[in-house]
Amino acid sequence: MNDLEDLPEKNKIFESDIFIKILTSPREAFKFINDYNYEKHLYILLFLAGMLRSFDRASTKNMGDNYSIWAIILISIIFGGLFGWITYYIYSALISWSGSWLNGKGNTESILRILAYALFPSILSLIILIPQIAIYGETMFKSENDFYSSGLVESVIYYGFFIIELILGIWSFVLCVIGISEVQKLSIGKSILNLLLPAILLIFFILILVLLFKLIN
């Protein structure tokens, strides 16, 4: 790979605008990240992505039923931020492994870099999370909430946040497809398959284990 210090002047300017380029010219940005092993913001992105995933799990697991809002925040920041990256590392390794069946070229580290930067739009939803917590508190993490029966203004605010988060999530998925296409040197179709294969394989192995357990018993 090329040395980042040997970049031409025009690419040094591009380096300072990496996140703008990811949003406006993702293929060019991911090529830059892959060619130069660029990982200046890698660890902070993985930390924030781990936090986001932890907050999402807190919501789906209804942690508000058993924990205060401050406990949920601390758990998400400390455990999600510090250990959440492990999930993405494992996922990157699985993408590299399954991608080899499709003649993919990227290794675990190169895929992890791409995923970290591709998750940037989703990470932005952490900004939206601040007013949500301020408005709803631990209610947004409880199994029983009154979002659906709230007044018009509260419902508009709630669904407005939801739509923004959904758009950012879809945007990140699109960037992941483009990034995997670049690092693995695959078509868009194969890149989508490469992203889904680890989940498909996991479900397949779980089904096999369930069937074996039933046969044994």
mmCIF file of C-alpha atoms in Angstrom, residues 25-217:
data_model
loop_
_atom_site.group_PDB
_atom_site.id
_atom_site.type_symbol
_atom_site.label_atom_id
_atom_site.label_comp_id
_atom_site.label_asym_id
_atom_site.label_seq_id
_atom_site.Cartn_x
_atom_site.Cartn_y
_atom_site.Cartn_z
ATOM 1 C CA SER A 25 -18.256 10.811 -2.996
ATOM 2 C CA PRO A 26 -18.206 7.531 -1.057
ATOM 3 C CA ARG A 27 -16.468 5.436 -3.716
ATOM 4 C CA GLU A 28 -13.594 7.922 -3.872
ATOM 5 C CA ALA A 29 -13.430 8.131 -0.075
ATOM 6 C CA PHE A 30 -13.369 4.364 0.422
ATOM 7 C CA LYS A 31 -10.714 3.960 -2.255
ATOM 8 C CA PHE A 32 -8.585 6.478 -0.354
ATOM 9 C CA ILE A 33 -9.159 4.698 2.982
ATOM 10 C CA ASN A 34 -8.364 1.294 1.482
ATOM 11 C CA ASP A 35 -5.354 2.313 -0.623
ATOM 12 C CA TYR A 36 -3.630 4.189 2.199
ATOM 13 C CA ASN A 37 -4.795 2.060 5.162
ATOM 14 C CA TYR A 38 -6.274 5.289 6.518
ATOM 15 C CA GLU A 39 -7.426 4.860 10.106
ATOM 16 C CA LYS A 40 -6.954 8.277 11.730
ATOM 17 C CA HIS A 41 -10.479 8.254 13.216
ATOM 18 C CA LEU A 42 -10.944 4.480 13.317
ATOM 19 C CA TYR A 43 -11.021 3.917 17.068
ATOM 20 C CA ILE A 44 -13.284 6.815 17.950
ATOM 21 C CA LEU A 45 -15.706 5.696 15.211
ATOM 22 C CA LEU A 46 -15.732 2.139 16.570
ATOM 23 C CA PHE A 47 -16.208 3.481 20.100
ATOM 24 C CA LEU A 48 -19.206 5.587 19.020
ATOM 25 C CA ALA A 49 -20.627 2.761 16.890
ATOM 26 C CA GLY A 50 -20.382 0.461 19.910
ATOM 27 C CA MET A 51 -22.208 3.043 22.025
ATOM 28 C CA LEU A 52 -24.971 3.354 19.440
ATOM 29 C CA ARG A 53 -25.422 -0.407 19.240
ATOM 30 C CA SER A 54 -25.560 -0.594 23.043
ATOM 31 C CA PHE A 55 -28.287 2.067 23.213
ATOM 32 C CA ASP A 56 -30.243 0.186 20.530
ATOM 33 C CA ARG A 57 -29.964 -3.029 22.542
ATOM 34 C CA ALA A 58 -31.043 -1.188 25.686
ATOM 35 C CA SER A 59 -34.188 -0.149 23.839
ATOM 36 C CA THR A 60 -34.976 -3.553 22.311
ATOM 37 C CA LYS A 61 -34.214 -5.355 25.604
ATOM 38 C CA ASN A 62 -36.414 -2.896 27.563
ATOM 39 C CA MET A 63 -33.622 -2.110 30.014
ATOM 40 C CA GLY A 64 -35.647 0.823 31.327
ATOM 41 C CA ASP A 65 -37.841 -1.709 33.145
ATOM 42 C CA ASN A 66 -34.957 -2.560 35.470
ATOM 43 C CA TYR A 67 -32.439 0.290 35.255
ATOM 44 C CA SER A 68 -32.502 4.057 35.663
ATOM 45 C CA ILE A 69 -31.719 6.284 32.703
ATOM 46 C CA TRP A 70 -28.295 7.129 34.164
ATOM 47 C CA ALA A 71 -27.440 3.448 34.561
ATOM 48 C CA ILE A 72 -28.422 2.814 30.920
ATOM 49 C CA ILE A 73 -26.296 5.736 29.745
ATOM 50 C CA LEU A 74 -23.259 4.566 31.743
ATOM 51 C CA ILE A 75 -23.625 0.962 30.595
ATOM 52 C CA SER A 76 -23.978 2.032 26.947
ATOM 53 C CA ILE A 77 -20.999 4.384 27.079
ATOM 54 C CA ILE A 78 -18.619 2.221 29.104
ATOM 55 C CA PHE A 79 -19.441 -1.302 27.968
ATOM 56 C CA GLY A 80 -20.843 -0.417 24.547
ATOM 57 C CA GLY A 81 -18.043 1.977 23.684
ATOM 58 C CA LEU A 82 -15.179 -0.095 25.059
ATOM 59 C CA PHE A 83 -16.316 -3.545 23.966
ATOM 60 C CA GLY A 84 -18.789 -2.886 21.137
ATOM 61 C CA TRP A 85 -15.961 -2.814 18.609
ATOM 62 C CA ILE A 86 -15.417 -6.550 19.199
ATOM 63 C CA THR A 87 -18.708 -7.288 17.422
ATOM 64 C CA TYR A 88 -17.627 -5.276 14.391
ATOM 65 C CA TYR A 89 -14.231 -6.993 14.354
ATOM 66 C CA ILE A 90 -15.875 -10.422 14.373
ATOM 67 C CA TYR A 91 -18.332 -9.289 11.693
ATOM 68 C CA SER A 92 -15.434 -7.999 9.561
ATOM 69 C CA ALA A 93 -13.650 -11.335 9.933
ATOM 70 C CA LEU A 94 -16.794 -13.179 8.832
ATOM 71 C CA ILE A 95 -17.213 -10.847 5.843
ATOM 72 C CA SER A 96 -13.599 -11.501 4.851
ATOM 73 C CA TRP A 97 -14.117 -15.266 5.229
ATOM 74 C CA SER A 98 -17.419 -15.491 3.350
ATOM 75 C CA GLY A 99 -16.212 -12.943 0.804
ATOM 76 C CA SER A 100 -13.381 -15.250 -0.159
ATOM 77 C CA TRP A 101 -16.036 -17.575 -1.621
ATOM 78 C CA LEU A 102 -17.003 -14.685 -3.908
ATOM 79 C CA ASN A 103 -13.358 -13.968 -4.766
ATOM 80 C CA GLY A 104 -13.252 -10.981 -2.419
ATOM 81 C CA LYS A 105 -9.844 -9.406 -1.797
ATOM 82 C CA GLY A 106 -10.152 -7.589 1.549
ATOM 83 C CA ASN A 107 -8.794 -8.867 4.857
ATOM 84 C CA THR A 108 -10.362 -8.364 8.293
ATOM 85 C CA GLU A 109 -8.486 -5.141 9.084
ATOM 86 C CA SER A 110 -9.250 -3.466 5.755
ATOM 87 C CA ILE A 111 -12.943 -4.381 6.021
ATOM 88 C CA LEU A 112 -13.095 -3.114 9.617
ATOM 89 C CA ARG A 113 -11.731 0.265 8.491
ATOM 90 C CA ILE A 114 -14.342 0.513 5.755
ATOM 91 C CA LEU A 115 -17.218 -0.458 8.058
ATOM 92 C CA ALA A 116 -16.149 2.054 10.712
ATOM 93 C CA TYR A 117 -16.259 4.962 8.259
ATOM 94 C CA ALA A 118 -19.393 3.656 6.522
ATOM 95 C CA LEU A 119 -21.228 3.745 9.864
ATOM 96 C CA PHE A 120 -20.684 7.517 10.101
ATOM 97 C CA PRO A 121 -24.302 8.466 9.177
ATOM 98 C CA SER A 122 -25.689 6.044 11.768
ATOM 99 C CA ILE A 123 -23.280 7.410 14.375
ATOM 100 C CA LEU A 124 -24.767 10.860 13.759
ATOM 101 C CA SER A 125 -28.007 9.562 15.258
ATOM 102 C CA LEU A 126 -26.262 9.761 18.657
ATOM 103 C CA ILE A 127 -26.794 13.514 18.346
ATOM 104 C CA ILE A 128 -30.533 12.888 17.943
ATOM 105 C CA LEU A 129 -30.461 10.599 20.961
ATOM 106 C CA ILE A 130 -29.609 13.497 23.285
ATOM 107 C CA PRO A 131 -32.929 15.377 22.867
ATOM 108 C CA GLN A 132 -34.799 12.046 22.889
ATOM 109 C CA ILE A 133 -33.373 11.160 26.303
ATOM 110 C CA ALA A 134 -34.027 14.711 27.505
ATOM 111 C CA ILE A 135 -37.683 14.498 26.408
ATOM 112 C CA TYR A 136 -38.588 10.882 27.167
ATOM 113 C CA GLY A 137 -35.968 9.788 29.723
ATOM 114 C CA GLU A 138 -35.992 6.096 30.633
ATOM 115 C CA THR A 139 -39.481 5.736 29.111
ATOM 116 C CA MET A 140 -37.930 5.192 25.686
ATOM 117 C CA PHE A 141 -36.182 2.096 27.053
ATOM 118 C CA LYS A 142 -39.249 0.585 28.737
ATOM 119 C CA SER A 143 -41.506 -2.188 27.461
ATOM 120 C CA GLU A 144 -44.585 -0.147 28.295
ATOM 121 C CA ASN A 145 -44.656 3.406 26.987
ATOM 122 C CA ASP A 146 -47.319 5.741 25.734
ATOM 123 C CA PHE A 147 -45.687 6.879 22.486
ATOM 124 C CA TYR A 148 -48.583 5.530 20.423
ATOM 125 C CA SER A 149 -51.253 7.173 22.550
ATOM 126 C CA SER A 150 -49.467 10.467 23.111
ATOM 127 C CA GLY A 151 -50.776 13.780 21.869
ATOM 128 C CA LEU A 152 -50.241 15.029 18.332
ATOM 129 C CA VAL A 153 -47.107 17.057 19.098
ATOM 130 C CA GLU A 154 -45.443 14.238 21.059
ATOM 131 C CA SER A 155 -46.295 11.721 18.336
ATOM 132 C CA VAL A 156 -44.907 13.970 15.585
ATOM 133 C CA ILE A 157 -41.675 14.456 17.531
ATOM 134 C CA TYR A 158 -41.326 10.731 18.241
ATOM 135 C CA TYR A 159 -41.959 9.611 14.658
ATOM 136 C CA GLY A 160 -39.813 12.470 13.347
ATOM 137 C CA PHE A 161 -36.850 11.136 15.334
ATOM 138 C CA PHE A 162 -37.647 7.594 14.171
ATOM 139 C CA ILE A 163 -37.711 8.587 10.481
ATOM 140 C CA ILE A 164 -34.420 10.481 10.763
ATOM 141 C CA GLU A 165 -32.749 7.493 12.442
ATOM 142 C CA LEU A 166 -34.163 5.164 9.777
ATOM 143 C CA ILE A 167 -32.797 7.349 6.974
ATOM 144 C CA LEU A 168 -29.365 7.507 8.609
ATOM 145 C CA GLY A 169 -29.396 3.726 9.078
ATOM 146 C CA ILE A 170 -30.286 3.096 5.426
ATOM 147 C CA TRP A 171 -27.621 5.585 4.365
ATOM 148 C CA SER A 172 -25.006 3.696 6.386
ATOM 149 C CA PHE A 173 -26.087 0.387 4.839
ATOM 150 C CA VAL A 174 -25.702 1.866 1.346
ATOM 151 C CA LEU A 175 -22.239 3.138 2.282
ATOM 152 C CA CYS A 176 -21.341 -0.303 3.649
ATOM 153 C CA VAL A 177 -22.315 -1.865 0.317
ATOM 154 C CA ILE A 178 -20.227 0.664 -1.613
ATOM 155 C CA GLY A 179 -17.306 0.266 0.784
ATOM 156 C CA ILE A 180 -17.341 -3.537 0.656
ATOM 157 C CA SER A 181 -17.568 -3.326 -3.123
ATOM 158 C CA GLU A 182 -14.396 -1.220 -3.133
ATOM 159 C CA VAL A 183 -12.322 -3.150 -0.617
ATOM 160 C CA GLN A 184 -13.431 -6.617 -1.770
ATOM 161 C CA LYS A 185 -13.380 -5.669 -5.478
ATOM 162 C CA LEU A 186 -16.880 -7.067 -5.921
ATOM 163 C CA SER A 187 -19.973 -5.945 -7.789
ATOM 164 C CA ILE A 188 -22.730 -4.178 -5.852
ATOM 165 C CA GLY A 189 -24.880 -7.323 -5.927
ATOM 166 C CA LYS A 190 -22.098 -9.525 -4.562
ATOM 167 C CA SER A 191 -21.274 -6.867 -1.956
ATOM 168 C CA ILE A 192 -24.835 -6.983 -0.633
ATOM 169 C CA LEU A 193 -24.616 -10.778 -0.520
ATOM 170 C CA ASN A 194 -21.254 -10.529 1.247
ATOM 171 C CA LEU A 195 -22.793 -8.311 3.937
ATOM 172 C CA LEU A 196 -25.709 -10.699 4.435
ATOM 173 C CA LEU A 197 -23.820 -14.011 4.280
ATOM 174 C CA PRO A 198 -22.503 -13.903 7.884
ATOM 175 C CA ALA A 199 -26.069 -13.474 9.215
ATOM 176 C CA ILE A 200 -27.384 -16.195 6.883
ATOM 177 C CA LEU A 201 -24.633 -18.590 7.988
ATOM 178 C CA LEU A 202 -25.267 -17.786 11.656
ATOM 179 C CA ILE A 203 -28.981 -18.537 11.273
ATOM 180 C CA PHE A 204 -28.146 -21.749 9.388
ATOM 181 C CA PHE A 205 -25.785 -22.977 12.139
ATOM 182 C CA ILE A 206 -28.323 -22.123 14.840
ATOM 183 C CA LEU A 207 -30.986 -24.128 12.994
ATOM 184 C CA ILE A 208 -28.589 -27.075 12.686
ATOM 185 C CA LEU A 209 -27.864 -26.946 16.430
ATOM 186 C CA VAL A 210 -31.581 -26.766 17.236
ATOM 187 C CA LEU A 211 -32.302 -29.774 15.003
ATOM 188 C CA LEU A 212 -29.438 -31.751 16.534
ATOM 189 C CA PHE A 213 -30.666 -30.905 20.033
ATOM 190 C CA LYS A 214 -34.175 -32.116 19.143
ATOM 191 C CA LEU A 215 -32.829 -35.328 17.625
ATOM 192 C CA ILE A 216 -30.736 -36.051 20.707
ATOM 193 C CA ASN A 217 -33.698 -35.508 22.979
#
